[in-house]
One Martini backbone bead per residue (centre of mass of N, CA, C, O) as a GRO file, in nm:
protein
   82
    1MET     BB    1   1.098   0.418   0.831
    2ILE     BB    2   1.101   0.125   1.051
    3PRO     BB    3   1.018  -0.196   1.028
    4GLU     BB    4   0.917  -0.453   1.266
    5ALA     BB    5   0.952  -0.820   1.318
    6THR     BB    6   0.937  -1.124   1.503
    7GLY     BB    7   0.751  -1.245   1.267
    8GLY     BB    8   0.762  -1.272   0.956
    9ASP     BB    9   0.641  -1.067   0.721
   10VAL     BB   10   0.697  -0.753   0.554
   11GLU     BB   11   0.469  -0.516   0.403
   12ILE     BB   12   0.505  -0.245   0.154
   13THR     BB   13   0.276   0.013   0.052
   14VAL     BB   14   0.277   0.266  -0.165
   15THR     BB   15   0.078   0.547  -0.198
   16PRO     BB   16  -0.021   0.777  -0.403
   17GLY     BB   17  -0.013   1.057  -0.208
   18GLY     BB   18   0.031   0.877   0.056
   19PRO     BB   19   0.069   0.629   0.238
   20ALA     BB   20   0.214   0.366   0.413
   21LEU     BB   21   0.150   0.025   0.396
   22VAL     BB   22   0.170  -0.182   0.682
   23ARG     BB   23   0.246  -0.544   0.704
   24GLY     BB   24   0.351  -0.721   1.001
   25ALA     BB   25   0.423  -0.515   1.207
   26ASP     BB   26   0.517  -0.430   1.549
   27VAL     BB   27   0.716  -0.195   1.460
   28ILE     BB   28   0.777   0.167   1.436
   29ARG     BB   29   1.028   0.363   1.323
   30ASP     BB   30   1.136   0.663   1.324
   31GLU     BB   31   1.365   0.917   1.236
   32ASP     BB   32   1.478   0.895   1.558
   33GLY     BB   33   1.419   0.576   1.660
   34ASN     BB   34   1.141   0.552   1.764
   35PRO     BB   35   0.911   0.351   1.899
   36HIS     BB   36   0.608   0.203   1.751
   37ARG     BB   37   0.339   0.030   1.820
   38THR     BB   38   0.134  -0.194   1.691
   39GLN     BB   39  -0.239  -0.273   1.676
   40ARG     BB   40  -0.229  -0.372   1.380
   41PRO     BB   41  -0.183  -0.554   1.092
   42ARG     BB   42  -0.247  -0.263   0.953
   43VAL     BB   43  -0.070   0.039   0.865
   44ALA     BB   44  -0.056   0.398   0.845
   45VAL     BB   45   0.218   0.582   0.709
   46CYS     BB   46   0.361   0.877   0.695
   47MET     BB   47   0.487   1.069   0.393
   48CYS     BB   48   0.440   1.400   0.410
   49GLY     BB   49   0.498   1.523   0.721
   50MET     BB   50   0.188   1.646   0.844
   51SER     BB   51   0.108   1.495   1.070
   52ARG     BB   52  -0.029   1.494   1.412
   53ILE     BB   53   0.034   1.142   1.451
   54LYS     BB   54   0.313   1.057   1.455
   55PRO     BB   55   0.359   0.809   1.222
   56TRP     BB   56   0.072   0.847   1.155
   57CYS     BB   57  -0.192   0.874   0.956
   58ASP     BB   58  -0.448   1.172   0.905
   59SER     BB   59  -0.502   1.268   0.604
   60THR     BB   60  -0.355   1.547   0.522
   61HIS     BB   61  -0.269   1.488   0.223
   62LYS     BB   62  -0.555   1.570   0.100
   63PHE     BB   63  -0.481   1.899   0.176
   64ILE     BB   64  -0.235   1.885  -0.028
   65PRO     BB   65  -0.082   2.002  -0.278
   66SER     BB   66   0.021   1.882  -0.561
   67SER     BB   67   0.347   1.826  -0.716
   68GLY     BB   68   0.364   1.560  -0.923
   69SER     BB   69   0.561   1.324  -0.767
   70GLY     BB   70   0.325   1.143  -0.584
   71ASN     BB   71   0.356   1.302  -0.348
   72SER     BB   72   0.221   1.572  -0.170
   73SER     BB   73   0.519   1.614  -0.093
   74SER     BB   74   0.849   1.595  -0.029
   75GLY     BB   75   0.890   1.342   0.146
   76SER     BB   76   1.029   1.310   0.458
   77GLY     BB   77   0.935   1.013   0.602
   78ASN     BB   78   0.711   1.033   0.765
   79SER     BB   79   0.472   0.900   1.002
   80ASP     BB   80   0.123   0.749   0.981
   81LYS     BB   81  -0.214   0.716   1.099
   82GLY     BB   82  -0.516   0.650   0.875
   0.00000   0.00000   0.00000
């Protein structure tokens, strides 16, 4: 996940076992470099890699057994909204 902003700062907060909350980005680039325009001031980007609406979080991480490492799965770096 690569956030981009045309002006201002971008703030990223990784929630334990959940998504990365990104504030201030205009575009999120996925692992393949594809741009995804943001529609809100703050978006939730998937970190578990299991979302069906990547790069956005769809809360699938809530149903994945915890590995005890912080994120719900191996943390493939995929993004999601939700």
